[in-house]
Short mmCIF file of the C-alpha atoms (twelve columns), coordinates in Angstrom:
data_MODEL
# 
_entry.id   MODEL 
# 
loop_
_atom_site.group_PDB 
_atom_site.id 
_atom_site.type_symbol 
_atom_site.label_atom_id 
_atom_site.label_alt_id 
_atom_site.label_comp_id 
_atom_site.label_asym_id 
_atom_site.label_seq_id 
_atom_site.Cartn_x 
_atom_site.Cartn_y 
_atom_site.Cartn_z 
_atom_site.pdbx_PDB_model_num 
ATOM 1   C CA . UNK A 1   99.239  155.121 123.267 1 
ATOM 2   C CA . UNK A 2   100.238 155.888 119.673 1 
ATOM 3   C CA . UNK A 3   98.472  158.666 117.828 1 
ATOM 4   C CA . UNK A 4   97.915  158.290 114.101 1 
ATOM 5   C CA . UNK A 5   98.246  161.248 111.773 1 
ATOM 6   C CA . UNK A 6   97.642  161.623 108.077 1 
ATOM 7   C CA . UNK A 7   98.292  164.551 105.784 1 
ATOM 8   C CA . UNK A 8   96.450  165.616 102.614 1 
ATOM 9   C CA . UNK A 9   98.762  163.586 100.345 1 
ATOM 10  C CA . UNK A 10  98.279  160.361 102.252 1 
ATOM 11  C CA . UNK A 11  101.360 160.100 104.463 1 
ATOM 12  C CA . UNK A 12  100.349 158.160 107.557 1 
ATOM 13  C CA . UNK A 13  102.477 157.698 110.652 1 
ATOM 14  C CA . UNK A 14  102.017 156.518 114.188 1 
ATOM 15  C CA . UNK A 15  103.435 159.066 116.625 1 
ATOM 16  C CA . UNK A 16  104.123 158.683 120.299 1 
ATOM 17  C CA . UNK A 17  104.831 154.985 120.052 1 
ATOM 18  C CA . UNK A 18  107.127 153.513 122.690 1 
ATOM 19  C CA . UNK A 19  109.469 152.061 120.104 1 
ATOM 20  C CA . UNK A 20  111.477 154.467 117.958 1 
ATOM 21  C CA . UNK A 21  110.871 152.478 114.778 1 
ATOM 22  C CA . UNK A 22  107.146 153.155 114.632 1 
ATOM 23  C CA . UNK A 23  105.480 151.793 111.540 1 
ATOM 24  C CA . UNK A 24  105.029 154.208 108.660 1 
ATOM 25  C CA . UNK A 25  102.186 153.672 106.245 1 
ATOM 26  C CA . UNK A 26  100.789 155.509 103.295 1 
ATOM 27  C CA . UNK A 27  97.066  155.933 102.917 1 
ATOM 28  C CA . UNK A 28  96.321  157.525 99.600  1 
ATOM 29  C CA . UNK A 29  93.143  159.408 98.859  1 
ATOM 30  C CA . UNK A 30  90.415  157.379 97.185  1 
ATOM 31  C CA . UNK A 31  91.035  159.310 93.968  1 
ATOM 32  C CA . UNK A 32  94.771  158.531 94.023  1 
ATOM 33  C CA . UNK A 33  94.169  154.857 94.847  1 
ATOM 34  C CA . UNK A 34  91.678  154.579 92.024  1 
ATOM 35  C CA . UNK A 35  94.127  156.203 89.596  1 
ATOM 36  C CA . UNK A 36  96.978  153.910 90.657  1 
ATOM 37  C CA . UNK A 37  94.840  150.760 90.581  1 
ATOM 38  C CA . UNK A 38  93.505  151.660 87.127  1 
ATOM 39  C CA . UNK A 39  97.033  152.168 85.818  1 
ATOM 40  C CA . UNK A 40  98.248  148.923 87.399  1 
ATOM 41  C CA . UNK A 41  95.292  146.978 85.984  1 
ATOM 42  C CA . UNK A 42  96.134  148.335 82.534  1 
ATOM 43  C CA . UNK A 43  99.780  147.317 82.988  1 
ATOM 44  C CA . UNK A 44  98.703  143.862 84.128  1 
ATOM 45  C CA . UNK A 45  96.672  143.531 80.938  1 
ATOM 46  C CA . UNK A 46  99.626  144.660 78.850  1 
ATOM 47  C CA . UNK A 47  101.830 142.018 80.473  1 
ATOM 48  C CA . UNK A 48  99.256  139.318 79.722  1 
ATOM 49  C CA . UNK A 49  99.210  140.627 76.165  1 
ATOM 50  C CA . UNK A 50  102.976 140.289 75.852  1 
ATOM 51  C CA . UNK A 51  102.782 136.726 77.163  1 
ATOM 52  C CA . UNK A 52  100.176 136.008 74.484  1 
ATOM 53  C CA . UNK A 53  102.369 137.616 71.832  1 
ATOM 54  C CA . UNK A 54  105.274 135.378 72.804  1 
ATOM 55  C CA . UNK A 55  103.043 132.293 72.838  1 
ATOM 56  C CA . UNK A 56  101.898 133.207 69.290  1 
ATOM 57  C CA . UNK A 57  105.489 133.769 68.089  1 
ATOM 58  C CA . UNK A 58  104.832 137.454 67.374  1 
ATOM 59  C CA . UNK A 59  107.673 139.306 65.680  1 
ATOM 60  C CA . UNK A 60  110.296 140.256 68.293  1 
ATOM 61  C CA . UNK A 61  110.296 143.981 67.506  1 
ATOM 62  C CA . UNK A 62  106.554 144.163 68.148  1 
ATOM 63  C CA . UNK A 63  106.980 142.415 71.508  1 
ATOM 64  C CA . UNK A 64  109.871 144.703 72.443  1 
ATOM 65  C CA . UNK A 65  107.758 147.765 71.637  1 
ATOM 66  C CA . UNK A 66  105.043 146.487 73.955  1 
ATOM 67  C CA . UNK A 67  107.628 145.907 76.690  1 
ATOM 68  C CA . UNK A 68  108.833 149.494 76.251  1 
ATOM 69  C CA . UNK A 69  105.231 150.697 76.653  1 
ATOM 70  C CA . UNK A 70  104.883 148.650 79.858  1 
ATOM 71  C CA . UNK A 71  108.123 150.072 81.251  1 
ATOM 72  C CA . UNK A 72  106.914 153.585 80.485  1 
ATOM 73  C CA . UNK A 73  103.594 152.907 82.203  1 
ATOM 74  C CA . UNK A 74  105.365 151.536 85.285  1 
ATOM 75  C CA . UNK A 75  107.597 154.606 85.337  1 
ATOM 76  C CA . UNK A 76  104.447 156.745 85.319  1 
ATOM 77  C CA . UNK A 77  103.109 154.932 88.387  1 
ATOM 78  C CA . UNK A 78  106.477 155.326 90.083  1 
ATOM 79  C CA . UNK A 79  106.584 159.050 89.314  1 
ATOM 80  C CA . UNK A 80  103.125 159.583 90.793  1 
ATOM 81  C CA . UNK A 81  104.047 157.727 93.961  1 
ATOM 82  C CA . UNK A 82  107.400 159.503 94.229  1 
ATOM 83  C CA . UNK A 83  105.820 162.926 93.809  1 
ATOM 84  C CA . UNK A 84  103.243 162.285 96.512  1 
ATOM 85  C CA . UNK A 85  105.855 160.790 98.814  1 
ATOM 86  C CA . UNK A 86  108.213 163.743 98.443  1 
ATOM 87  C CA . UNK A 87  105.470 166.350 98.841  1 
ATOM 88  C CA . UNK A 88  104.099 164.747 101.968 1 
ATOM 89  C CA . UNK A 89  106.047 162.084 103.829 1 
ATOM 90  C CA . UNK A 90  109.541 163.375 103.052 1 
ATOM 91  C CA . UNK A 91  108.687 167.007 103.811 1 
ATOM 92  C CA . UNK A 92  106.944 165.990 107.033 1 
ATOM 93  C CA . UNK A 93  109.881 163.925 108.218 1 
ATOM 94  C CA . UNK A 94  112.407 166.673 107.420 1 
ATOM 95  C CA . UNK A 95  110.268 169.210 109.265 1 
ATOM 96  C CA . UNK A 96  110.220 166.896 112.291 1 
ATOM 97  C CA . UNK A 97  114.029 166.761 112.236 1 
ATOM 98  C CA . UNK A 98  114.387 163.302 110.671 1 
ATOM 99  C CA . UNK A 99  117.267 163.812 108.227 1 
ATOM 100 C CA . UNK A 100 117.627 160.054 107.517 1 
ATOM 101 C CA . UNK A 101 114.734 160.371 105.081 1 
ATOM 102 C CA . UNK A 102 117.094 162.122 102.646 1 
ATOM 103 C CA . UNK A 103 119.322 159.045 102.410 1 
ATOM 104 C CA . UNK A 104 116.224 156.844 102.139 1 
ATOM 105 C CA . UNK A 105 114.800 158.841 99.230  1 
ATOM 106 C CA . UNK A 106 118.182 158.934 97.450  1 
ATOM 107 C CA . UNK A 107 118.425 155.129 97.602  1 
ATOM 108 C CA . UNK A 108 114.870 154.848 96.293  1 
ATOM 109 C CA . UNK A 109 115.496 157.307 93.464  1 
ATOM 110 C CA . UNK A 110 118.649 155.422 92.439  1 
ATOM 111 C CA . UNK A 111 116.599 152.242 92.208  1 
ATOM 112 C CA . UNK A 112 113.953 153.970 90.104  1 
ATOM 113 C CA . UNK A 113 116.545 155.439 87.734  1 
ATOM 114 C CA . UNK A 114 118.238 152.119 86.900  1 
# 
């Protein structure tokens, strides 16, 4: 029978599973979830605003500035998630001897930095 564990930063894994590729999940604290959802709701509103700007033929530079603000906000969400992931899930997996997590996080960071 698999045993579920969760650390203070929200990393959640199923240990003791018969198959080696046990499912990894992240369960963030209620405070972190609320923060992320609030940020994402704001970003969603900004995207709707940009759509409205385009529909109203708003000056391109103004639209581009709004897009830059959205990209910055998304980067902020990504940074929060990355920080929590590295402080919890990545550290936990390295401590358990799973060195593949280093390659995984490098691929993820390269995607975020594009």
